[in-house]
CSV table of C-alpha atoms and ligand atoms in Angstrom, one decimal:
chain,number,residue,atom,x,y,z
C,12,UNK,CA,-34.2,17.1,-1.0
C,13,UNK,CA,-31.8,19.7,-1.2
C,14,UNK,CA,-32.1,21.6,-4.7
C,15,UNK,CA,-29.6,23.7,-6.1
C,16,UNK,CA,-31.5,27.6,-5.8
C,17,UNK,CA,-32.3,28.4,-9.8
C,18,UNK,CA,-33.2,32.2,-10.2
C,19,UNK,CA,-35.7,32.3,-12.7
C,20,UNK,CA,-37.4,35.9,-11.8
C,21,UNK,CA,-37.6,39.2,-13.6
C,22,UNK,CA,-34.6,40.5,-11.4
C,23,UNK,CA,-32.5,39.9,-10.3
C,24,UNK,CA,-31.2,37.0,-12.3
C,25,UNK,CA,-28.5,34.5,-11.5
C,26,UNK,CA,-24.3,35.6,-11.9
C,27,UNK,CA,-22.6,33.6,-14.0
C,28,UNK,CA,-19.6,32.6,-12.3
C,29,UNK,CA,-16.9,34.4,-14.5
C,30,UNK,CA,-18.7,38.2,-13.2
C,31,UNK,CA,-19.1,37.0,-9.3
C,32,UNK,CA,-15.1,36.0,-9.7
C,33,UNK,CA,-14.2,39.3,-11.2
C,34,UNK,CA,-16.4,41.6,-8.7
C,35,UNK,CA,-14.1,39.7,-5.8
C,36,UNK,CA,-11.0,41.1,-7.1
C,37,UNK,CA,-9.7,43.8,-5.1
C,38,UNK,CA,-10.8,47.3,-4.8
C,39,UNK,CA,-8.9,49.5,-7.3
C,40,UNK,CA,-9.6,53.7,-7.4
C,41,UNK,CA,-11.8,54.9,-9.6
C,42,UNK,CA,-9.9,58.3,-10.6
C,43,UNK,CA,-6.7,55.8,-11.3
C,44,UNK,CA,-6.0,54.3,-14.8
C,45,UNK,CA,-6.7,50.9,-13.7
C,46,UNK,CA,-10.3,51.5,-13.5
C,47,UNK,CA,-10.0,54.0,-16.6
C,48,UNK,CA,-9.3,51.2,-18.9
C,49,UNK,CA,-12.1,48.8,-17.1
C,50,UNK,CA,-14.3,52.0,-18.3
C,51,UNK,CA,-13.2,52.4,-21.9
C,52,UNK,CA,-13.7,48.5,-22.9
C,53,UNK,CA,-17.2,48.7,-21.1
C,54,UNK,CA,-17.8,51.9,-23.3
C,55,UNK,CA,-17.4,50.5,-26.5
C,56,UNK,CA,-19.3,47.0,-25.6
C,57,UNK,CA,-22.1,49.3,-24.7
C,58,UNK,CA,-22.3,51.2,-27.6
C,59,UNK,CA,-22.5,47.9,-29.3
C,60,UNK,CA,-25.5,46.7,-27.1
C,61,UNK,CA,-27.2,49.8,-27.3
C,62,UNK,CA,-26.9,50.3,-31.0
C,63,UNK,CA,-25.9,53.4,-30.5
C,64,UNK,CA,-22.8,55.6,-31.1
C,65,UNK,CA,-23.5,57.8,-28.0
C,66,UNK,CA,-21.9,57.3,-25.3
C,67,UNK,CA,-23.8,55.3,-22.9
C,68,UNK,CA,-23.2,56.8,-19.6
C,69,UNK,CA,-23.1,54.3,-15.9
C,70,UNK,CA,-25.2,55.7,-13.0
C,71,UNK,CA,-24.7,54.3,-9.6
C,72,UNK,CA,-28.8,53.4,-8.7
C,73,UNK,CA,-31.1,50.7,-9.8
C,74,UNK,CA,-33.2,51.4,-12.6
C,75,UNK,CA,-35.4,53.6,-11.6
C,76,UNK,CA,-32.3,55.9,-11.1
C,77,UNK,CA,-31.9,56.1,-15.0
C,78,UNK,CA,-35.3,56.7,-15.3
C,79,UNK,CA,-35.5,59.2,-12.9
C,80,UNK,CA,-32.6,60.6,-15.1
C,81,UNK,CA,-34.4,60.3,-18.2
C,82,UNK,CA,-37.4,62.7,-16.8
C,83,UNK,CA,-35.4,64.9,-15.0
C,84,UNK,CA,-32.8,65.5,-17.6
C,85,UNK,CA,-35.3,66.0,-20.7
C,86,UNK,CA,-38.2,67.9,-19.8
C,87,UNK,CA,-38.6,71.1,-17.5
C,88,UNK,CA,-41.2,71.3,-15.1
C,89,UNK,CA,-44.2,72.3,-16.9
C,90,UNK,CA,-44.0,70.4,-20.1
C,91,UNK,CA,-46.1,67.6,-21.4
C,92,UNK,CA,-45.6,64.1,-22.1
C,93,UNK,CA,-47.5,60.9,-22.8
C,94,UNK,CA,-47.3,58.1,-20.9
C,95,UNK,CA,-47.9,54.4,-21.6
C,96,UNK,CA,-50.3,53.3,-18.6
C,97,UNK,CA,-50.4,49.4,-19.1
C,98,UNK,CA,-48.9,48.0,-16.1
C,99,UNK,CA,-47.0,48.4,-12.8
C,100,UNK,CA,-43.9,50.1,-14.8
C,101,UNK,CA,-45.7,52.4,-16.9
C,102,UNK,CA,-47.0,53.7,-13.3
C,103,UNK,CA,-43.9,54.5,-13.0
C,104,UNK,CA,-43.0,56.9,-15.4
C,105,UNK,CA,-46.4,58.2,-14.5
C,106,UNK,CA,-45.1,59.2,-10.8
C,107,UNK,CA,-41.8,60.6,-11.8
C,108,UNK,CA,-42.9,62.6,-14.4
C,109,UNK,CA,-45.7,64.2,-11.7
C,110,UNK,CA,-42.9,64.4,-9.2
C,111,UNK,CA,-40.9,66.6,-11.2
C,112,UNK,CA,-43.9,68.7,-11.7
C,113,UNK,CA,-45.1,67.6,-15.7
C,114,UNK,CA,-47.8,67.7,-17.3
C,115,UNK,CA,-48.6,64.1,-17.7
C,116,UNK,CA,-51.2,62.3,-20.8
C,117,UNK,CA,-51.9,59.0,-19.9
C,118,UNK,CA,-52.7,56.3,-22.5
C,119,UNK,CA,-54.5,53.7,-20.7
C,120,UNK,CA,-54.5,49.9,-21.4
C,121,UNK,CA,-55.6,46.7,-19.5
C,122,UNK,CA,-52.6,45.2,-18.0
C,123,UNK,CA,-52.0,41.9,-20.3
C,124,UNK,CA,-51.7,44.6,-23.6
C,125,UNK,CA,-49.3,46.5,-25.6
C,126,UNK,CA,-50.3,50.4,-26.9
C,127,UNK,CA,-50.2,50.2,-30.5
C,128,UNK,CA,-48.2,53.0,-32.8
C,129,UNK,CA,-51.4,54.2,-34.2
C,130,UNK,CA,-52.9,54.7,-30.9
C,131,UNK,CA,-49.9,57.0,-29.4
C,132,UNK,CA,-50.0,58.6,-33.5
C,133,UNK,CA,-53.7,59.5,-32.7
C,134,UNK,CA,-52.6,61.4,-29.1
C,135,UNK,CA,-49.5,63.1,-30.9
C,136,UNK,CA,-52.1,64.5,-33.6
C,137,UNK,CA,-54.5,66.0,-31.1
C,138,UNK,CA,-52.3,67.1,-28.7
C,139,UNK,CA,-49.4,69.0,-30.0
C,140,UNK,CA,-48.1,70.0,-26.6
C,141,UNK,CA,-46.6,66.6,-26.2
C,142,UNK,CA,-43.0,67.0,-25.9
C,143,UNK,CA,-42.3,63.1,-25.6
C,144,UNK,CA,-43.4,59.5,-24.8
C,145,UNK,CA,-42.3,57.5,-22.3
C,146,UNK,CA,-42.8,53.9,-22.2
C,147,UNK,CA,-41.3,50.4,-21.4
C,148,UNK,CA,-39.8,47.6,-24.4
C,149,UNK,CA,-41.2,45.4,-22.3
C,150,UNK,CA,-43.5,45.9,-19.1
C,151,UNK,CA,-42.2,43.1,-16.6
C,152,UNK,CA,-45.6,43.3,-14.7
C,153,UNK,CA,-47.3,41.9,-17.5
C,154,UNK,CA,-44.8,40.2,-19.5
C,155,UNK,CA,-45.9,42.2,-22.7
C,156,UNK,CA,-43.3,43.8,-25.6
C,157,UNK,CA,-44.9,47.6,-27.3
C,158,UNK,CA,-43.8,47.7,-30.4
C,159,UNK,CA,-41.0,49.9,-30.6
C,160,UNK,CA,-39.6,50.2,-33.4
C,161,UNK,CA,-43.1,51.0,-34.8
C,162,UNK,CA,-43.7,53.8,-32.1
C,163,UNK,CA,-40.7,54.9,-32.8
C,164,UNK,CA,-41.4,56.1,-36.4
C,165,UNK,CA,-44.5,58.0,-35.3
C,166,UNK,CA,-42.1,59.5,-32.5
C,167,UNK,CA,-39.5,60.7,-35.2
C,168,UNK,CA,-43.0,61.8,-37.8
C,169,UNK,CA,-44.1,64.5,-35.0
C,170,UNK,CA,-40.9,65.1,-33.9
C,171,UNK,CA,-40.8,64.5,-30.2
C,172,UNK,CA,-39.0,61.8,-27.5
C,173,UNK,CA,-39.0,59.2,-27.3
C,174,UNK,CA,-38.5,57.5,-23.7
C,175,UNK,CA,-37.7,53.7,-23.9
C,176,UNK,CA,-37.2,52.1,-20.5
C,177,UNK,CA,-35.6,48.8,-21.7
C,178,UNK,CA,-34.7,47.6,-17.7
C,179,UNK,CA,-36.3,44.1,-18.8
C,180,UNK,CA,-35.1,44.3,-22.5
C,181,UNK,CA,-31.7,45.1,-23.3
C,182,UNK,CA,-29.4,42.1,-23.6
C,183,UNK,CA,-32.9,40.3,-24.5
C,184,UNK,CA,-34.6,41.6,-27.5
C,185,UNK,CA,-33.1,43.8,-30.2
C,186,UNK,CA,-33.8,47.7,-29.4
C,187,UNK,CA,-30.7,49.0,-31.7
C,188,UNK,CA,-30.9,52.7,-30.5
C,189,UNK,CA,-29.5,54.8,-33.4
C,190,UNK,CA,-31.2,52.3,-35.8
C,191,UNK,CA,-34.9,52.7,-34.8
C,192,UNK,CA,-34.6,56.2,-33.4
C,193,UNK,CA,-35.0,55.8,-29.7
C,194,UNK,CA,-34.1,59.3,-28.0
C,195,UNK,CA,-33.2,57.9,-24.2
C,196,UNK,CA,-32.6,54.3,-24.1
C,197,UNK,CA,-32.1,52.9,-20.5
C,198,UNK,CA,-31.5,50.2,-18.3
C,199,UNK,CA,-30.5,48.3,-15.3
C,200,UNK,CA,-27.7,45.4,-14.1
C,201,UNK,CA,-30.0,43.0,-12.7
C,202,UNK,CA,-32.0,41.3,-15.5
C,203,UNK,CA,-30.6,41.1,-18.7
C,204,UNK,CA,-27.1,41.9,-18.0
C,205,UNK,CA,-26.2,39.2,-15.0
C,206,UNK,CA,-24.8,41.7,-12.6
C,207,UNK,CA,-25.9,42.4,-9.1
C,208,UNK,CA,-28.6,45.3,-9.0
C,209,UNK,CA,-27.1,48.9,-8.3
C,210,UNK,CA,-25.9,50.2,-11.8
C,211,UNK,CA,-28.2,51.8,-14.1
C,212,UNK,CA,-27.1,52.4,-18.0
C,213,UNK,CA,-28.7,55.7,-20.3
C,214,UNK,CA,-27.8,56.8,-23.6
C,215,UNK,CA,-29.2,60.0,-25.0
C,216,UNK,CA,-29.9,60.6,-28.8
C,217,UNK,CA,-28.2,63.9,-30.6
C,218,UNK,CA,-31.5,65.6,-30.4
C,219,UNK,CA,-32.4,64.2,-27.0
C,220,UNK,CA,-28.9,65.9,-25.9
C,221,UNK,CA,-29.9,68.7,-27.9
C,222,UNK,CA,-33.7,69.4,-25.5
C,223,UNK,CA,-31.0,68.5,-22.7
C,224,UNK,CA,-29.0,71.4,-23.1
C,225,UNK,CA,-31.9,73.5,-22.5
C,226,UNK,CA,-33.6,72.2,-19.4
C,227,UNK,CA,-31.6,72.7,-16.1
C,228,UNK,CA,-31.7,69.3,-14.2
C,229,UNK,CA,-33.9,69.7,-11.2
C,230,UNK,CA,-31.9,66.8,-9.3
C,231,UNK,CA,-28.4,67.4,-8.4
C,232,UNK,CA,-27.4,63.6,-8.5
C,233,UNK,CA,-28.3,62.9,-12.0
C,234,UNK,CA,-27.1,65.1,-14.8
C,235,UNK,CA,-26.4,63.4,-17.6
C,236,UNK,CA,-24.1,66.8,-19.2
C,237,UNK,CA,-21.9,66.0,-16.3
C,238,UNK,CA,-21.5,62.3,-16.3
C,239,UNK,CA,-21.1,62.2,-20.4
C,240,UNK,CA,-18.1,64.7,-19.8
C,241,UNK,CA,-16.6,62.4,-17.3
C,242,UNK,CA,-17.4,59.5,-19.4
C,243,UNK,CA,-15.2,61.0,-21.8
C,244,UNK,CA,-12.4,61.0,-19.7
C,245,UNK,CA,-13.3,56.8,-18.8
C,246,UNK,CA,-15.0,58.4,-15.4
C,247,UNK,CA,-18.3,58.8,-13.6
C,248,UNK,CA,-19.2,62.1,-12.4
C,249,UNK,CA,-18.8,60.7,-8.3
C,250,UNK,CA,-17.5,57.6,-7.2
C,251,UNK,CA,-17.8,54.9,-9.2
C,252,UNK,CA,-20.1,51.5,-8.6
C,253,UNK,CA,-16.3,50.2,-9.2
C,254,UNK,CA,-17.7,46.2,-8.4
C,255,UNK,CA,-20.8,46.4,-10.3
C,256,UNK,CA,-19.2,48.2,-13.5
C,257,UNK,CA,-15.9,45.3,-13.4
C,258,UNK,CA,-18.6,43.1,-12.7
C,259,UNK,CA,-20.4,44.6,-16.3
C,260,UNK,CA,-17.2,44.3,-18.1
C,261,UNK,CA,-17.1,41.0,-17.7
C,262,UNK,CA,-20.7,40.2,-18.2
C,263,UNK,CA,-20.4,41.9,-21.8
C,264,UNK,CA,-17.1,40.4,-22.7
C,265,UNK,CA,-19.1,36.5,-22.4
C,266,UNK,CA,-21.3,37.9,-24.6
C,267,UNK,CA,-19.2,39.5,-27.3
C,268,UNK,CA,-16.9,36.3,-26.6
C,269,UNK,CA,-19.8,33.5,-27.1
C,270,UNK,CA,-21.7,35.1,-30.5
C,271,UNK,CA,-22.9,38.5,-29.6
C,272,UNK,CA,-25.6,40.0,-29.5
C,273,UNK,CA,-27.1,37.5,-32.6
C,274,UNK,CA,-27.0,34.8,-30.6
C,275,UNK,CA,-27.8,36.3,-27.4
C,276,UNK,CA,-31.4,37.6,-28.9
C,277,UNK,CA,-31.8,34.1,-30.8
C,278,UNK,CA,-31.5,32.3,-27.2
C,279,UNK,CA,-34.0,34.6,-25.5
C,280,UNK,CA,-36.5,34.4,-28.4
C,281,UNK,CA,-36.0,30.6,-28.2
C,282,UNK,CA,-36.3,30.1,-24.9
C,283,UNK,CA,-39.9,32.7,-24.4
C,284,UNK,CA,-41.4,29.9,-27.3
C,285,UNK,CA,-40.7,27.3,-25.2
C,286,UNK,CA,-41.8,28.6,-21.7
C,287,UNK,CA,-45.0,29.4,-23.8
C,288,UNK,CA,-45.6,26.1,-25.2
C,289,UNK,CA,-44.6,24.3,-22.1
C,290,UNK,CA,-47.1,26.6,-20.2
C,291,UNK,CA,-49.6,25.9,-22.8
C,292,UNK,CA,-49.0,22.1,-23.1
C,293,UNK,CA,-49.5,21.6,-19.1
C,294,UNK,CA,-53.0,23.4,-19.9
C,295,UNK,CA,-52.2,27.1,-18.4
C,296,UNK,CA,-52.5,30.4,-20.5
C,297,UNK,CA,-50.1,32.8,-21.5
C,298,UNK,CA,-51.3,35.9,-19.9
C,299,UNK,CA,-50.1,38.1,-22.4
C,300,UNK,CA,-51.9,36.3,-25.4
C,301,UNK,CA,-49.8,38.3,-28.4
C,302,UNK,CA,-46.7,40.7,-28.2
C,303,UNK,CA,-45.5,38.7,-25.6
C,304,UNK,CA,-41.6,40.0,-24.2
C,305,UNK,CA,-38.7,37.6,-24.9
C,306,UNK,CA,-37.2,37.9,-21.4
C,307,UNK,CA,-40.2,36.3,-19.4
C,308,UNK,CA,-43.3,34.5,-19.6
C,309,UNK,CA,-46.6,35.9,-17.9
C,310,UNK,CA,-49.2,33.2,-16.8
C,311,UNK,CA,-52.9,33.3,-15.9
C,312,UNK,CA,-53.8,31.6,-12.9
C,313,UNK,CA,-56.5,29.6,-13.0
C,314,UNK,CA,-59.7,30.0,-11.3
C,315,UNK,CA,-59.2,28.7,-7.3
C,316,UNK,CA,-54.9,29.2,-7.8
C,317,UNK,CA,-53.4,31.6,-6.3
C,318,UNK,CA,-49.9,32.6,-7.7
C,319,UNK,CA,-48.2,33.4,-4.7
C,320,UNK,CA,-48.7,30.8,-3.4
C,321,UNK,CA,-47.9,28.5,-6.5
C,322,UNK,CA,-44.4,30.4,-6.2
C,323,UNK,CA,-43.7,29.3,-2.6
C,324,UNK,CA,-44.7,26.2,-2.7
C,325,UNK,CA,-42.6,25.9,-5.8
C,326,UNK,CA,-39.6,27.6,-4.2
C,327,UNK,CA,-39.5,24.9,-1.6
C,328,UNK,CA,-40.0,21.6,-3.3
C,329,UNK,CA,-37.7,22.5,-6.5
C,330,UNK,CA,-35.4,25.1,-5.5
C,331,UNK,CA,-37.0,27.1,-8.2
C,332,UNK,CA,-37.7,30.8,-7.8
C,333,UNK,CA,-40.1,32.3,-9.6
C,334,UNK,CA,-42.0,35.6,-9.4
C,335,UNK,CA,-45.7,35.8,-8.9
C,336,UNK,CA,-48.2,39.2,-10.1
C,337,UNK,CA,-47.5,42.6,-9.3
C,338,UNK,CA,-50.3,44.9,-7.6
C,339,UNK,CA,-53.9,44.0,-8.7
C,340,UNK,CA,-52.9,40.7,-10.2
C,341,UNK,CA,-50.2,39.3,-7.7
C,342,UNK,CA,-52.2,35.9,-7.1
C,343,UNK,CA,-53.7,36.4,-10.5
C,344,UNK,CA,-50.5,35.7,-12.4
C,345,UNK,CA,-47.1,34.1,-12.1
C,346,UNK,CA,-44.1,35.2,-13.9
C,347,UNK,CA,-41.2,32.7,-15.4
C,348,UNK,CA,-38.2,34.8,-16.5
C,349,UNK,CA,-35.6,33.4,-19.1
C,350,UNK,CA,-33.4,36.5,-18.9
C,351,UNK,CA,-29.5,36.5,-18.6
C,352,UNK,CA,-27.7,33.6,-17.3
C,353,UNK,CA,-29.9,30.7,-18.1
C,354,UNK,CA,-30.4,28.0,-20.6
C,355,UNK,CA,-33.4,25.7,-22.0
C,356,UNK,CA,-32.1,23.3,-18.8
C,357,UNK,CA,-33.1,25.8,-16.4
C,358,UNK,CA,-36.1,25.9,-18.5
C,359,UNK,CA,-36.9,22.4,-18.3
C,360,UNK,CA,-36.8,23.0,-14.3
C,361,UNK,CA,-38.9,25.8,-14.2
C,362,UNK,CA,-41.9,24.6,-16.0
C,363,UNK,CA,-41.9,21.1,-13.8
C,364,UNK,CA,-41.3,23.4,-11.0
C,365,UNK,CA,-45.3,25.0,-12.0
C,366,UNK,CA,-46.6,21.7,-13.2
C,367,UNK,CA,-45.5,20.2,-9.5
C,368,UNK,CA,-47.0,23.0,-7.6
C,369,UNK,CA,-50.5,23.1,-9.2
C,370,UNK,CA,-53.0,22.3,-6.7
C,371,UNK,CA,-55.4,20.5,-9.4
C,372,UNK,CA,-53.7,19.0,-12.2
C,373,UNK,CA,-55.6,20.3,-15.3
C,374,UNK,CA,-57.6,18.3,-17.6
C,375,UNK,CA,-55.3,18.3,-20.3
C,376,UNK,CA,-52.0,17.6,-18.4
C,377,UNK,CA,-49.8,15.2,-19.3
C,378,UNK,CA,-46.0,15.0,-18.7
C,379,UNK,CA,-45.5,15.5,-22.5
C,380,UNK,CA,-45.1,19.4,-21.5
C,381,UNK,CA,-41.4,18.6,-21.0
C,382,UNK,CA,-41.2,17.0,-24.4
C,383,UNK,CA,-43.7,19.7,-26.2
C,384,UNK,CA,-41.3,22.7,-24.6
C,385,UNK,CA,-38.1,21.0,-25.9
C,386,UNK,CA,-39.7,20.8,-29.7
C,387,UNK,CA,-40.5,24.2,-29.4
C,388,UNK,CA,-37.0,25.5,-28.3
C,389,UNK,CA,-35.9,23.3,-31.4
C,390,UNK,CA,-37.7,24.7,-33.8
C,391,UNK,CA,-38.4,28.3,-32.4
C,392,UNK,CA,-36.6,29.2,-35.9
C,393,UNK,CA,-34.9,33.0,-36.6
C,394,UNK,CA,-36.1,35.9,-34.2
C,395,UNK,CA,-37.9,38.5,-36.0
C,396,UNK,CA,-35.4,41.3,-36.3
C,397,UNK,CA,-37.6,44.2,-35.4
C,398,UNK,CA,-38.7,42.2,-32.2
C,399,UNK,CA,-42.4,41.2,-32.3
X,13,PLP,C1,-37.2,45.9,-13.0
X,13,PLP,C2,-37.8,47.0,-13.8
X,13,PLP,C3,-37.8,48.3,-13.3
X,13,PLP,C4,-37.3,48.7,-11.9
X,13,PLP,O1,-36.0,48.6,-11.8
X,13,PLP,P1,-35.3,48.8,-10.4
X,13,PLP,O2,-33.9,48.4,-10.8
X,13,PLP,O3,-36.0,48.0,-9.4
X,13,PLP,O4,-35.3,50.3,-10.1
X,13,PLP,C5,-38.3,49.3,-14.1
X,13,PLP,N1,-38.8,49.0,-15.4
X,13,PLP,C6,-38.8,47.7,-15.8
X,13,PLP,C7,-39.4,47.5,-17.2
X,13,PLP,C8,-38.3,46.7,-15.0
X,13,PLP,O5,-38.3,45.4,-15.5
């Protein structure tokens, strides 16, 4: 049968019609005031879904490019900071912040669980080197949320960084910057935000602008004093990702137009209660049992399945396209993402897309999943405002 193609992985997500129209129009110059005024609306949406009143400044790179920035832009070769080491992404912190020559503390947790406030309080208080934390909202290899807002009190008590890589969590989960007292909040087009990958997003707290000013970047590409000053003007420092930024406009202006970012957080929180009772109703686990992210849902394989191959084999029977593990647990795991552009129908068609591609039906299976999900969206109630 031919199935429509429903992307349900943790990036890139599917383009709502309305962005993939506007990113055909033709190409306009980004020194010229056509684009100037495509920049200033997408300023002040993104101050809005950052939380912040910084500017929030557009990089032309994936993700990793605003991390990059993040490291590179904060903290001069030499200096210490803490890392959360609990999956894939957390890795990654760990190898820029070696490649730019830091000092780097790791805080170590299985994958599948979150590092706790008190545990990065404990490093902060023995170590007071630390000049910041890095971390993700949510590590996509495991499909966990650290608690932020918590981590970042004990950030603001000992006066250091924080680091917030929300690539999988902006546009998800509430992170409101300037509320919770995040120092570098950053992250990428291609999950929550419904635009092609290729445009990376960072805002700076005033103090994080204020340990800015005194390292000198060790990358030419990124420095953030030189793209906030061309922000300013409703530019980007070299040519613009004109596309992928009209593209971004457009993406924010369906959310601001359909109930902001309310709405948009109650969706996502809805839609990660029903994956997980759907998932628990066919008789699979959750892999990340508590502080589970809003934007996917992580699931243990059982013994004898291997996820990869769960994924293909769903790919070509529904159309559906989910991820499987990262690194160590790539047939271990399977990874359903509810992020951006999809609703509980694409929902619906994800979870029969893993119940159809088990290899063993589990004892406790029953096509009620479908039914058991659907309650669950329904009565997923009001999403905890500090996002846990
Ligand atoms: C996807 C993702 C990244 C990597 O982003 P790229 O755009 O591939 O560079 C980093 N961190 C998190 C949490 C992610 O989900």
């Amino acid at each position: 049968m031919q199935n429509h193609l429903r992307l349900l992985t943790p990036g890139p997500t599917a383009i709502p019609d309305r962005v993939r129209l506007a990113m055909a129009m033709p190409m306009i110059h980004h020194r010229k005031p056509e684009f100037k005024a495509v920049m200033e609306e997408s300023r002040a949406y993104l101050k809005q879904l950052f939380g912040t009143q910084q500017e929030v400044l557009p990089l032309a790179s994936s993700g990793t490019g605003a991390m990059t920035a993040a490291v590179t832009n904060l903290f001069a070769r030499g200096e210490k900071i803490l890392a959360a080491q609990a999956g894939k992404f957390g890795e990654r912190w760990i190898n820029i912040a070696k490649t730019q020559g830091l000092e780097v503390v790791e805080l170590a947790k299985p994958w599948g669980q979150a590092v706790y406030a008190a545990e990065i309080e404990e490093m902060l208080r023995k170590d007071p080197d630390i000049k910041g934390v890095c971390i993700q909202i949510c590590e996509t290899s495991t499909g966990v949320m650290h608690p932020i807002c918590e981590i970042a009190k004990v950030t603001q008590k000992y006066g250091v960084l924080l680091v917030a890589d929300g690539i999988s969590s902006v546009g998800i989960s509430p992170a409101p910057m300037d509320e919770w007292g995040i120092d570098a909040l950053l992250t990428g087009s291609q999950k929550g935000l419904m635009v092609p990958a290729g445009l990376s997003l960072i805002a700076l707290s005033e103090k994080a602008w204020k340990k800015a000013e005194t390292v000198e970047p060790s990358c030419f590409y990124f420095n953030l004093k030189a793209e906030r000053k061309n922000v300013l003007k409703n530019q980007t420092n070299f040519s613009s990702p004109v596309s992928l930024i009209i593209g971004l406009r457009e993406a924010l202006s369906m959310i601001f137009e359909n109930g902001g970012l309310e709405s948009l957080y109650q969706k996502h929180y809805a839609l990660a209660q029903m994956t997980r009772a759907g998932i628990k109703a066919m008789g699979l686990e959750p892999f990340a049992k508590t502080d589970y992210a809003w934007g996917l849902t992580s699931v243990a394989m059982p013994e004898g399945v291997s996820g990869s191959e769960l994924v293909s084999l769903a790919a070509k029977k529904t159309g559906v396209v989910i991820a499987a593990g990262q690194d160590p647990m790539k047939d271990a795991m399977i990874r359903l993402a509810h992020m951006g552009h999809v609703d509980f129908g694409d929902m619906l068609a994800g979870l029969y897309a893993v119940a159809s591609s088990l290899p063993h039906k589990p004892a406790a299976f029953s096509d009620a999943y479908l039914s058991i999900a659907m309650q669950a969206y329904e009565n997923a109630g009001a999403y905890p405002k500090n996002a846990l």
